[in-house]
Amino acid sequence: VVVRSDFRATAFWQPDLATDAKGRAGATVTLPDSLTSWQGKARVLTKDNQFGVADVSFAARLPLTCRLQAPRFFVVGDTCTVSAVIQNNTDEAVPVSAVLGATGLQIRNSKSEIRNVAAHGETRVDWTVVATGAGEAKLTASAKGGKIGDAMEKSYPVYDHGIEKFLGASTKMRGESATLRINLPAARRAETTELVVQVAPSIAVTMLDALPYLANYPYGCTEQTM
């Protein structure tokens, strides 16, 4: 079973194809792993500014497909349902073995299920997963029935339970040392807590860090214009 993991929206783009003497041009295209309807669009032009347009659509399918369904992201402590929708595109019923593999997440129930999928029918298999640590999780759902099968793999971010917060403070040097007290949350996670110390000769130097942030802020307003 080939594991599908490339889900690019654009399969092919080439702006410099040249036609032969008969006005023909061709290219070999390797489609991404998305089982969907694709659209091909051709635009041609000549040196004397004559133009042509052509469109075509086609579908990419498999006899047996397995679609992984999961949240866009996880949060540490989450317990949620991950599903695989298995579709039989053949003319006969197929007994299917569905399996879920996980990295960065814990699977609560059995990793494999056996289902009988009717001809041109579909079924859904559910698993319960738990997010135990921040980072990246990878899920792989596969379905196999006899000589046909399919598998789908996707990666998901796992965020810490909390919000991103910045605490700023300053102090003055007295002699060769300085003391600064910072109150950190008691329930913080050490691996995701960061302390940055900057030493500057004056407060004005801190503008060097603030100006790029202000200039790149995505919502333009008076501050960015100034």
Tab-separated table of C-alpha atoms in Angstrom:
chain	number	residue	atom	x	y	z
A	1	VAL	CA	0.000	0.000	0.000
A	2	VAL	CA	1.397	3.388	-1.025
A	3	VAL	CA	1.128	6.009	1.735
A	4	ARG	CA	-0.255	9.268	0.380
A	5	SER	CA	1.352	12.339	1.993
A	6	ASP	CA	1.771	14.932	-0.776
A	7	PHE	CA	-1.321	17.145	-0.868
A	8	ARG	CA	-0.147	20.159	-2.841
A	9	ALA	CA	-2.901	22.251	-4.434
A	10	THR	CA	-0.914	22.840	-7.653
A	11	ALA	CA	0.377	19.752	-9.427
A	12	PHE	CA	2.322	21.365	-12.260
A	13	TRP	CA	3.309	24.807	-13.522
A	14	GLN	CA	5.536	25.541	-16.491
A	15	PRO	CA	5.371	28.925	-18.219
A	16	ASP	CA	7.939	28.270	-20.966
A	17	LEU	CA	6.654	25.328	-23.017
A	18	ALA	CA	7.442	25.763	-26.718
A	19	THR	CA	5.346	24.200	-29.468
A	20	ASP	CA	6.710	22.265	-32.423
A	21	ALA	CA	6.154	23.028	-36.114
A	22	LYS	CA	2.613	21.617	-35.875
A	23	GLY	CA	1.734	23.780	-32.884
A	24	ARG	CA	1.920	20.944	-30.365
A	25	ALA	CA	3.556	20.850	-26.939
A	26	GLY	CA	3.486	18.240	-24.187
A	27	ALA	CA	4.700	17.651	-20.650
A	28	THR	CA	4.753	14.725	-18.217
A	29	VAL	CA	2.958	15.525	-14.969
A	30	THR	CA	3.145	13.582	-11.715
A	31	LEU	CA	0.018	14.318	-9.701
A	32	PRO	CA	0.101	14.891	-5.931
A	33	ASP	CA	-1.604	12.344	-3.689
A	34	SER	CA	-4.973	14.103	-3.447
A	35	LEU	CA	-7.820	11.915	-4.735
A	36	THR	CA	-9.958	14.640	-6.218
A	37	SER	CA	-10.975	16.341	-9.445
A	38	TRP	CA	-8.135	18.189	-11.144
A	39	GLN	CA	-8.312	21.046	-13.611
A	40	GLY	CA	-5.776	21.661	-16.357
A	41	LYS	CA	-5.526	25.127	-17.871
A	42	ALA	CA	-3.421	25.957	-20.934
A	43	ARG	CA	-2.659	29.470	-22.121
A	44	VAL	CA	-0.690	30.031	-25.328
A	45	LEU	CA	0.571	33.114	-27.120
A	46	THR	CA	2.558	33.876	-30.253
A	47	LYS	CA	5.171	36.471	-30.981
A	48	ASP	CA	2.596	38.556	-32.852
A	49	ASN	CA	0.246	38.634	-29.835
A	50	GLN	CA	-2.234	35.918	-30.780
A	51	PHE	CA	-3.664	34.004	-27.826
A	52	GLY	CA	-5.366	30.676	-27.159
A	53	VAL	CA	-7.079	29.176	-24.094
A	54	ALA	CA	-8.044	25.570	-23.269
A	55	ASP	CA	-9.307	23.882	-20.082
A	56	VAL	CA	-9.749	20.231	-19.154
A	57	SER	CA	-10.844	18.411	-15.971
A	58	PHE	CA	-10.264	14.849	-14.797
A	59	ALA	CA	-10.474	12.816	-11.612
A	60	ALA	CA	-7.773	10.912	-9.678
A	61	ARG	CA	-9.215	7.839	-7.940
A	62	LEU	CA	-8.322	4.474	-6.415
A	63	PRO	CA	-10.414	1.283	-6.132
A	64	LEU	CA	-10.293	1.657	-2.347
A	65	THR	CA	-9.689	5.008	-0.671
A	66	CYS	CA	-8.925	5.893	2.934
A	67	ARG	CA	-9.453	9.510	4.028
A	68	LEU	CA	-7.983	10.613	7.353
A	69	GLN	CA	-10.090	13.062	9.350
A	70	ALA	CA	-8.568	14.881	12.325
A	71	PRO	CA	-8.466	18.387	13.873
A	72	ARG	CA	-6.145	21.002	12.345
A	73	PHE	CA	-4.090	20.945	15.572
A	74	PHE	CA	-4.018	19.383	19.033
A	75	VAL	CA	-3.523	20.844	22.515
A	76	VAL	CA	-1.717	18.985	25.291
A	77	GLY	CA	-4.360	17.175	27.335
A	78	ASP	CA	-6.819	16.843	24.450
A	79	THR	CA	-8.766	13.596	24.086
A	80	CYS	CA	-10.478	13.498	20.718
A	81	THR	CA	-11.736	11.239	17.963
A	82	VAL	CA	-9.719	10.637	14.802
A	83	SER	CA	-11.539	8.965	11.926
A	84	ALA	CA	-10.815	7.179	8.675
A	85	VAL	CA	-13.507	7.215	5.991
A	86	ILE	CA	-13.072	4.150	3.777
A	87	GLN	CA	-14.735	4.153	0.371
A	88	ASN	CA	-15.117	1.109	-1.863
A	89	ASN	CA	-15.211	2.161	-5.526
A	90	THR	CA	-15.505	-1.381	-6.902
A	91	ASP	CA	-18.564	-3.410	-7.909
A	92	GLU	CA	-18.158	-5.979	-5.098
A	93	ALA	CA	-18.249	-5.868	-1.311
A	94	VAL	CA	-14.778	-5.888	0.268
A	95	PRO	CA	-13.736	-6.917	3.800
A	96	VAL	CA	-11.308	-4.209	4.883
A	97	SER	CA	-8.719	-4.018	7.656
A	98	ALA	CA	-8.286	-0.429	8.895
A	99	VAL	CA	-5.212	0.542	10.935
A	100	LEU	CA	-4.182	3.810	12.590
A	101	GLY	CA	-0.569	4.642	13.369
A	102	ALA	CA	0.399	7.623	15.519
A	103	THR	CA	3.620	9.416	16.462
A	104	GLY	CA	3.406	12.102	19.155
A	105	LEU	CA	-0.100	10.953	20.184
A	106	GLN	CA	-1.385	8.020	22.212
A	107	ILE	CA	-4.122	5.772	20.782
A	108	ARG	CA	-6.583	4.713	23.494
A	109	ASN	CA	-8.495	1.901	21.748
A	110	SER	CA	-7.398	-0.855	19.370
A	111	LYS	CA	-5.240	0.329	16.480
A	112	SER	CA	-6.920	-1.964	13.927
A	113	GLU	CA	-10.535	-2.601	12.922
A	114	ILE	CA	-12.175	-5.041	10.480
A	115	ARG	CA	-15.128	-3.764	8.441
A	116	ASN	CA	-17.142	-5.045	5.487
A	117	VAL	CA	-17.614	-2.250	2.929
A	118	ALA	CA	-20.428	-2.643	0.396
A	119	ALA	CA	-19.910	-2.098	-3.333
A	120	HIS	CA	-19.697	1.643	-4.026
A	121	GLY	CA	-20.275	2.201	-0.336
A	122	GLU	CA	-18.293	3.676	2.521
A	123	THR	CA	-17.774	3.252	6.241
A	124	ARG	CA	-16.140	5.225	9.022
A	125	VAL	CA	-13.705	3.902	11.611
A	126	ASP	CA	-13.055	5.947	14.770
A	127	TRP	CA	-10.115	5.955	17.159
A	128	THR	CA	-9.598	7.911	20.396
A	129	VAL	CA	-6.245	9.691	20.682
A	130	VAL	CA	-4.677	11.659	23.524
A	131	ALA	CA	-2.162	14.508	23.162
A	132	THR	CA	0.443	14.112	25.910
A	133	GLY	CA	3.247	16.450	24.835
A	134	ALA	CA	3.852	19.531	22.722
A	135	GLY	CA	5.568	19.291	19.343
A	136	GLU	CA	4.528	17.636	16.115
A	137	ALA	CA	2.246	14.631	15.736
A	138	LYS	CA	1.959	12.351	12.732
A	139	LEU	CA	-1.068	10.194	11.928
A	140	THR	CA	-1.178	7.410	9.353
A	141	ALA	CA	-4.489	5.754	8.485
A	142	SER	CA	-4.451	2.731	6.174
A	143	ALA	CA	-7.067	0.385	4.760
A	144	LYS	CA	-6.461	-2.878	2.937
A	145	GLY	CA	-8.891	-5.294	1.378
A	146	GLY	CA	-7.399	-8.179	-0.575
A	147	LYS	CA	-5.205	-6.809	-3.376
A	148	ILE	CA	-6.426	-3.217	-3.070
A	149	GLY	CA	-5.677	-0.651	-0.405
A	150	ASP	CA	-4.843	2.927	0.429
A	151	ALA	CA	-3.069	4.883	3.169
A	152	MET	CA	-2.920	8.552	4.099
A	153	GLU	CA	-0.390	10.348	6.305
A	154	LYS	CA	-0.512	13.892	7.706
A	155	SER	CA	1.376	15.909	10.318
A	156	TYR	CA	-0.288	18.111	12.928
A	157	PRO	CA	1.069	20.652	15.463
A	158	VAL	CA	0.522	19.914	19.146
A	159	TYR	CA	0.426	23.091	21.248
A	160	ASP	CA	0.929	23.520	24.966
A	161	HIS	CA	-2.137	24.066	27.111
A	162	GLY	CA	-1.975	27.811	27.655
A	163	ILE	CA	-1.398	31.077	25.845
A	164	GLU	CA	1.741	32.760	24.612
A	165	LYS	CA	2.638	35.622	26.918
A	166	PHE	CA	5.585	37.989	27.041
A	167	LEU	CA	6.762	39.567	30.291
A	168	GLY	CA	9.040	42.594	29.958
A	169	ALA	CA	11.049	44.183	32.738
A	170	SER	CA	14.133	46.368	33.125
A	171	THR	CA	16.646	47.357	35.758
A	172	LYS	CA	19.805	49.448	36.143
A	173	MET	CA	23.363	48.345	36.698
A	174	ARG	CA	24.810	49.389	40.021
A	175	GLY	CA	28.486	48.633	40.049
A	176	GLU	CA	29.180	45.242	38.505
A	177	SER	CA	25.841	43.566	39.230
A	178	ALA	CA	22.112	44.015	38.814
A	179	THR	CA	19.150	42.259	40.452
A	180	LEU	CA	15.796	41.777	38.774
A	181	ARG	CA	12.904	39.764	40.187
A	182	ILE	CA	10.481	38.118	37.729
A	183	ASN	CA	7.337	36.292	38.829
A	184	LEU	CA	6.688	33.252	36.627
A	185	PRO	CA	3.500	31.145	36.692
A	186	ALA	CA	3.756	28.204	39.048
A	187	ALA	CA	2.194	25.811	36.518
A	188	ARG	CA	4.629	26.640	33.708
A	189	ARG	CA	6.350	23.945	31.650
A	190	ALA	CA	10.122	24.303	31.828
A	191	GLU	CA	10.681	23.078	28.256
A	192	THR	CA	8.440	25.809	26.791
A	193	THR	CA	9.430	28.720	29.041
A	194	GLU	CA	12.130	31.018	27.708
A	195	LEU	CA	14.081	33.840	29.389
A	196	VAL	CA	15.868	36.389	27.190
A	197	VAL	CA	18.289	38.893	28.766
A	198	GLN	CA	19.346	41.974	26.793
A	199	VAL	CA	22.028	44.411	27.899
A	200	ALA	CA	21.850	47.900	26.367
A	201	PRO	CA	23.585	51.218	27.129
A	202	SER	CA	20.259	53.113	27.031
A	203	ILE	CA	16.532	52.540	26.742
A	204	ALA	CA	16.557	54.037	23.240
A	205	VAL	CA	18.415	50.977	21.930
A	206	THR	CA	15.331	48.831	22.544
A	207	MET	CA	13.699	50.627	19.602
A	208	LEU	CA	15.933	48.615	17.271
A	209	ASP	CA	13.890	45.508	18.132
A	210	ALA	CA	10.536	47.294	18.256
A	211	LEU	CA	10.735	48.977	14.843
A	212	PRO	CA	10.979	45.782	12.690
A	213	TYR	CA	8.046	44.309	14.621
A	214	LEU	CA	6.003	47.455	14.016
A	215	ALA	CA	6.938	47.669	10.326
A	216	ASN	CA	5.977	44.029	9.687
A	217	TYR	CA	2.740	44.107	11.689
A	218	PRO	CA	0.083	42.692	9.306
A	219	TYR	CA	-2.591	45.333	9.970
A	220	GLY	CA	-1.558	48.721	8.585
A	221	CYS	CA	-2.491	51.788	10.642
A	222	THR	CA	-1.084	55.160	11.693
A	223	GLU	CA	1.858	53.697	13.635
A	224	GLN	CA	3.140	51.771	10.618
A	225	THR	CA	2.695	54.787	8.338
A	226	MET	CA	4.746	56.983	10.664
